[in-house]
Amino acid sequence: MKLNLTKPIVFLDLETTGVDPAKDRIVEISLAKIMPDGTREVKTRRLNPEMHIPEAASAIHGIYDEDVADCPTFREVSKSLWSYIEGCDFGGYNSNKFDIPVLVEEFLRAGVDIDLDKSRFIDVQNIFHRMEQRTLVAAYKFYCGKDLTEAHSAEADTLATYEVLLSQLERYEELQNDVDFLAEFSSRSQNVDFAGRIVYDDKGVEVFSFGKHKGRSVAEVFRIEPSYYSWMMNGDFPLHTKKVITAIRLRELSSKEH
């Protein structure tokens, strides 16, 4: 089966120093770029995270400080990387919750102001969990009939994820071979920012998903309690979250002036 595409889609997997998008860094990135004609190009490289890789993380992916000491930093490859993936859709395993937020943070940290507004995001894990409730290793065995012998190798996980999606399309008649449908089907939230701190409510209003103002309009809270905006901007929130709340704040201030 060939994935029905109108533009390239990039399947990605990251190995990182940890699981916090605001603090942790990428140590390995693998991209499988699938073209509308079905051809694919795989790029994998390790990166110097400019910080110590915790032993707990190394125990999972097998990458240690000395393995990436001479590798380029994300900042050094950021412009060429964005040029490679700009305008593409994206797919991954747990990518909506982890890989995409981490990648966006790295770009913003490097000063590359990316625009993903027109991209669609297919999270194969969300499709899998809605259909079967298992892990990537089990998904690969279940859908593809093969053992994922190199789990937690970024390239192996990336290619396995792509194969799983193709098998899901063949197995489930209700799934449409269409990126719009798959992106909507595999979405489990209405995030405004990639970290999910700001979400849309059922009326399309941006609201907080955490803290004392959970469920309240972001614009309303900033209007009544301006210090909350300052607290978030000075706090340990992801850069993309700060970008989103700044846009909301400026939009409200602009509407007041007019």
Tab-separated table of C-alpha atoms in Angstrom:
chain	number	residue	atom	x	y	z
A	1	MET	CA	0.000	0.000	0.000
A	2	LYS	CA	1.071	3.561	-0.712
A	3	LEU	CA	0.075	6.428	1.598
A	4	ASN	CA	-2.217	8.851	-0.236
A	5	LEU	CA	-0.346	12.159	-0.070
A	6	THR	CA	-0.818	15.599	-1.561
A	7	LYS	CA	2.543	16.792	-0.214
A	8	PRO	CA	5.531	15.203	1.551
A	9	ILE	CA	5.111	13.833	5.045
A	10	VAL	CA	8.014	13.497	7.476
A	11	PHE	CA	7.962	10.680	10.000
A	12	LEU	CA	10.265	11.503	12.885
A	13	ASP	CA	11.656	10.096	16.082
A	14	LEU	CA	13.847	11.832	18.648
A	15	GLU	CA	16.197	10.519	21.284
A	16	THR	CA	16.672	13.139	23.981
A	17	THR	CA	18.240	13.978	27.328
A	18	GLY	CA	14.828	13.693	29.002
A	19	VAL	CA	11.116	14.286	28.580
A	20	ASP	CA	10.686	17.988	29.410
A	21	PRO	CA	10.356	20.096	26.222
A	22	ALA	CA	11.332	23.248	28.122
A	23	LYS	CA	14.602	21.832	29.458
A	24	ASP	CA	15.725	18.769	27.548
A	25	ARG	CA	17.613	18.539	24.261
A	26	ILE	CA	17.796	16.281	21.234
A	27	VAL	CA	20.736	13.855	20.998
A	28	GLU	CA	19.568	11.977	17.900
A	29	ILE	CA	16.986	12.747	15.242
A	30	SER	CA	15.755	10.518	12.459
A	31	LEU	CA	13.537	11.716	9.618
A	32	ALA	CA	11.853	9.578	6.996
A	33	LYS	CA	10.538	11.919	4.293
A	34	ILE	CA	7.844	10.224	2.219
A	35	MET	CA	7.027	11.816	-1.120
A	36	PRO	CA	3.596	11.737	-2.827
A	37	ASP	CA	4.932	9.188	-5.346
A	38	GLY	CA	5.835	6.824	-2.504
A	39	THR	CA	9.592	7.292	-2.608
A	40	ARG	CA	11.288	7.917	0.709
A	41	GLU	CA	14.486	9.473	1.989
A	42	VAL	CA	15.861	8.730	5.457
A	43	LYS	CA	18.176	11.069	7.322
A	44	THR	CA	19.553	10.264	10.790
A	45	ARG	CA	22.105	12.211	12.765
A	46	ARG	CA	23.299	12.674	16.295
A	47	LEU	CA	23.539	16.074	17.921
A	48	ASN	CA	25.538	17.549	20.777
A	49	PRO	CA	22.891	18.638	23.308
A	50	GLU	CA	25.333	21.005	25.035
A	51	MET	CA	24.420	19.416	28.352
A	52	HIS	CA	25.097	16.186	30.214
A	53	ILE	CA	22.988	13.252	29.069
A	54	PRO	CA	21.533	11.768	32.270
A	55	GLU	CA	22.426	8.136	32.878
A	56	ALA	CA	18.727	7.224	32.988
A	57	ALA	CA	18.279	8.556	29.441
A	58	SER	CA	21.457	6.866	28.177
A	59	ALA	CA	20.242	3.572	29.606
A	60	ILE	CA	17.215	3.806	27.302
A	61	HIS	CA	18.744	4.933	24.003
A	62	GLY	CA	22.382	3.944	24.501
A	63	ILE	CA	23.811	7.369	23.652
A	64	TYR	CA	26.387	8.839	26.046
A	65	ASP	CA	28.173	12.193	26.316
A	66	GLU	CA	31.274	10.913	24.532
A	67	ASP	CA	29.177	9.635	21.613
A	68	VAL	CA	28.003	13.154	20.725
A	69	ALA	CA	30.933	15.266	21.909
A	70	ASP	CA	32.086	15.982	18.350
A	71	CYS	CA	28.623	16.184	16.789
A	72	PRO	CA	27.050	19.470	15.635
A	73	THR	CA	24.613	21.283	17.894
A	74	PHE	CA	20.971	21.732	16.957
A	75	ARG	CA	21.601	25.426	16.390
A	76	GLU	CA	24.248	24.592	13.798
A	77	VAL	CA	21.887	22.408	11.754
A	78	SER	CA	18.627	24.233	12.485
A	79	LYS	CA	18.367	26.299	9.288
A	80	SER	CA	19.171	23.419	6.951
A	81	LEU	CA	16.827	21.150	8.902
A	82	TRP	CA	13.943	23.613	8.664
A	83	SER	CA	14.610	24.012	4.954
A	84	TYR	CA	14.302	20.230	4.601
A	85	ILE	CA	10.998	19.854	6.469
A	86	GLU	CA	9.288	23.188	5.740
A	87	GLY	CA	5.877	22.757	4.159
A	88	CYS	CA	5.622	19.060	5.066
A	89	ASP	CA	3.088	17.180	7.130
A	90	PHE	CA	4.367	15.111	10.059
A	91	GLY	CA	3.900	11.656	11.492
A	92	GLY	CA	5.305	9.823	14.463
A	93	TYR	CA	4.641	7.644	17.475
A	94	ASN	CA	3.514	9.765	20.442
A	95	SER	CA	4.782	12.647	18.312
A	96	ASN	CA	1.957	15.089	19.042
A	97	LYS	CA	2.702	14.905	22.751
A	98	PHE	CA	6.498	14.591	22.694
A	99	ASP	CA	8.531	14.756	19.469
A	100	ILE	CA	6.822	17.772	17.880
A	101	PRO	CA	6.856	19.916	21.079
A	102	VAL	CA	10.542	19.101	21.678
A	103	LEU	CA	11.474	19.831	18.055
A	104	VAL	CA	9.602	23.146	18.057
A	105	GLU	CA	11.362	24.183	21.271
A	106	GLU	CA	14.743	23.426	19.743
A	107	PHE	CA	13.946	25.560	16.686
A	108	LEU	CA	12.744	28.490	18.791
A	109	ARG	CA	15.754	28.165	21.088
A	110	ALA	CA	17.966	28.356	17.992
A	111	GLY	CA	16.207	31.518	16.825
A	112	VAL	CA	14.419	29.864	13.886
A	113	ASP	CA	10.829	31.118	13.875
A	114	ILE	CA	9.134	28.180	12.184
A	115	ASP	CA	5.545	28.115	10.927
A	116	LEU	CA	3.632	24.830	11.224
A	117	ASP	CA	0.140	26.288	10.920
A	118	LYS	CA	-0.502	24.560	7.580
A	119	SER	CA	1.012	21.216	8.596
A	120	ARG	CA	-1.062	18.199	9.588
A	121	PHE	CA	0.122	15.840	12.337
A	122	ILE	CA	-0.562	12.103	12.341
A	123	ASP	CA	0.142	10.403	15.661
A	124	VAL	CA	0.283	6.671	14.992
A	125	GLN	CA	0.221	5.930	18.728
A	126	ASN	CA	-3.154	7.619	19.087
A	127	ILE	CA	-4.562	5.550	16.213
A	128	PHE	CA	-3.081	2.428	17.771
A	129	HIS	CA	-4.431	3.203	21.248
A	130	ARG	CA	-7.889	3.841	19.876
A	131	MET	CA	-7.758	0.540	18.027
A	132	GLU	CA	-5.660	-1.864	20.088
A	133	GLN	CA	-4.060	-0.387	23.271
A	134	ARG	CA	-0.402	-1.484	23.012
A	135	THR	CA	3.217	-0.237	22.644
A	136	LEU	CA	5.279	0.361	19.479
A	137	VAL	CA	7.085	-2.977	19.847
A	138	ALA	CA	3.745	-4.755	20.183
A	139	ALA	CA	2.239	-2.663	17.386
A	140	TYR	CA	5.053	-3.651	15.019
A	141	LYS	CA	4.587	-7.318	15.895
A	142	PHE	CA	0.802	-7.102	15.712
A	143	TYR	CA	0.486	-5.154	12.458
A	144	CYS	CA	3.639	-6.111	10.572
A	145	GLY	CA	4.320	-9.587	11.956
A	146	LYS	CA	7.937	-8.696	12.724
A	147	ASP	CA	10.047	-8.143	15.835
A	148	LEU	CA	11.398	-4.642	16.433
A	149	THR	CA	14.878	-5.777	17.438
A	150	GLU	CA	16.393	-2.288	17.589
A	151	ALA	CA	13.759	-0.491	19.647
A	152	HIS	CA	14.901	2.937	20.895
A	153	SER	CA	17.149	3.343	17.883
A	154	ALA	CA	15.731	6.500	16.326
A	155	GLU	CA	15.953	5.194	12.763
A	156	ALA	CA	14.449	1.789	13.576
A	157	ASP	CA	11.587	3.389	15.499
A	158	THR	CA	10.960	5.913	12.699
A	159	LEU	CA	10.741	3.315	9.934
A	160	ALA	CA	8.704	0.941	12.114
A	161	THR	CA	6.202	3.744	12.766
A	162	TYR	CA	5.789	4.345	9.026
A	163	GLU	CA	5.271	0.619	8.388
A	164	VAL	CA	2.717	0.406	11.211
A	165	LEU	CA	0.652	3.230	9.701
A	166	LEU	CA	0.576	1.527	6.306
A	167	SER	CA	-0.548	-1.718	7.971
A	168	GLN	CA	-3.211	0.148	9.962
A	169	LEU	CA	-4.623	1.535	6.726
A	170	GLU	CA	-4.825	-1.957	5.259
A	171	ARG	CA	-6.379	-3.483	8.395
A	172	TYR	CA	-9.093	-0.958	9.265
A	173	GLU	CA	-11.678	-0.116	6.637
A	174	GLU	CA	-12.852	2.883	8.635
A	175	LEU	CA	-9.464	4.573	8.251
A	176	GLN	CA	-9.191	6.761	5.171
A	177	ASN	CA	-5.933	7.005	3.229
A	178	ASP	CA	-5.992	10.757	3.572
A	179	VAL	CA	-3.675	12.950	5.641
A	180	ASP	CA	-6.457	15.316	6.770
A	181	PHE	CA	-8.523	12.395	8.058
A	182	LEU	CA	-5.576	10.658	9.727
A	183	ALA	CA	-4.386	13.842	11.406
A	184	GLU	CA	-7.874	14.475	12.791
A	185	PHE	CA	-8.372	10.837	13.788
A	186	SER	CA	-5.045	10.627	15.621
A	187	SER	CA	-5.448	13.933	17.419
A	188	ARG	CA	-6.444	13.577	21.051
A	189	SER	CA	-6.517	17.212	22.018
A	190	GLN	CA	-7.270	20.711	20.832
A	191	ASN	CA	-3.902	22.182	21.745
A	192	VAL	CA	-3.113	25.788	20.926
A	193	ASP	CA	0.531	25.389	21.956
A	194	PHE	CA	2.392	22.159	21.284
A	195	ALA	CA	2.933	21.453	24.983
A	196	GLY	CA	-0.823	21.561	25.618
A	197	ARG	CA	-0.769	24.250	28.314
A	198	ILE	CA	-3.291	26.273	26.280
A	199	VAL	CA	-6.206	24.487	24.591
A	200	TYR	CA	-9.373	25.401	22.719
A	201	ASP	CA	-12.670	24.879	24.533
A	202	ASP	CA	-15.813	23.675	22.753
A	203	LYS	CA	-16.469	27.246	21.577
A	204	GLY	CA	-12.999	27.676	20.075
A	205	VAL	CA	-11.772	29.967	22.863
A	206	GLU	CA	-8.191	29.622	24.137
A	207	VAL	CA	-8.292	28.461	27.768
A	208	PHE	CA	-5.746	27.286	30.320
A	209	SER	CA	-5.412	23.534	30.786
A	210	PHE	CA	-3.539	23.764	34.093
A	211	GLY	CA	-3.237	25.629	37.372
A	212	LYS	CA	-5.605	27.879	39.271
A	213	HIS	CA	-7.126	29.273	36.065
A	214	LYS	CA	-7.723	25.883	34.416
A	215	GLY	CA	-10.649	26.127	32.013
A	216	ARG	CA	-10.717	29.929	32.016
A	217	SER	CA	-10.167	32.133	28.986
A	218	VAL	CA	-6.521	33.141	28.582
A	219	ALA	CA	-7.472	36.583	27.280
A	220	GLU	CA	-9.855	37.142	30.192
A	221	VAL	CA	-7.306	36.093	32.801
A	222	PHE	CA	-4.626	38.364	31.327
A	223	ARG	CA	-7.114	41.229	31.238
A	224	ILE	CA	-8.115	40.814	34.900
A	225	GLU	CA	-4.742	39.619	36.199
A	226	PRO	CA	-1.919	40.993	33.991
A	227	SER	CA	0.673	39.681	36.447
A	228	TYR	CA	-0.241	36.120	35.434
A	229	TYR	CA	1.114	36.811	31.950
A	230	SER	CA	4.352	38.143	33.458
A	231	TRP	CA	4.572	35.114	35.727
A	232	MET	CA	4.313	32.751	32.772
A	233	MET	CA	6.801	34.694	30.655
A	234	ASN	CA	9.327	34.620	33.494
A	235	GLY	CA	8.573	31.029	34.426
A	236	ASP	CA	9.898	27.711	33.199
A	237	PHE	CA	7.397	27.295	30.379
A	238	PRO	CA	8.246	26.136	26.835
A	239	LEU	CA	9.201	28.901	24.414
A	240	HIS	CA	6.329	27.996	22.115
A	241	THR	CA	3.845	28.378	24.984
A	242	LYS	CA	5.260	31.833	25.651
A	243	LYS	CA	4.958	32.672	21.963
A	244	VAL	CA	1.289	31.623	21.974
A	245	ILE	CA	0.298	33.591	25.071
A	246	THR	CA	2.157	36.657	23.760
A	247	ALA	CA	0.165	36.466	20.522
A	248	ILE	CA	-3.084	36.264	22.516
A	249	ARG	CA	-2.014	39.181	24.706
A	250	LEU	CA	-1.056	41.354	21.723
A	251	ARG	CA	-4.290	40.475	19.925
A	252	GLU	CA	-6.338	41.625	22.903
A	253	LEU	CA	-4.340	44.830	23.315
A	254	SER	CA	-4.722	45.586	19.610
A	255	SER	CA	-8.480	45.058	19.750
A	256	LYS	CA	-8.700	47.523	22.616
A	257	GLU	CA	-6.924	50.192	20.607
A	258	HIS	CA	-9.374	49.776	17.772
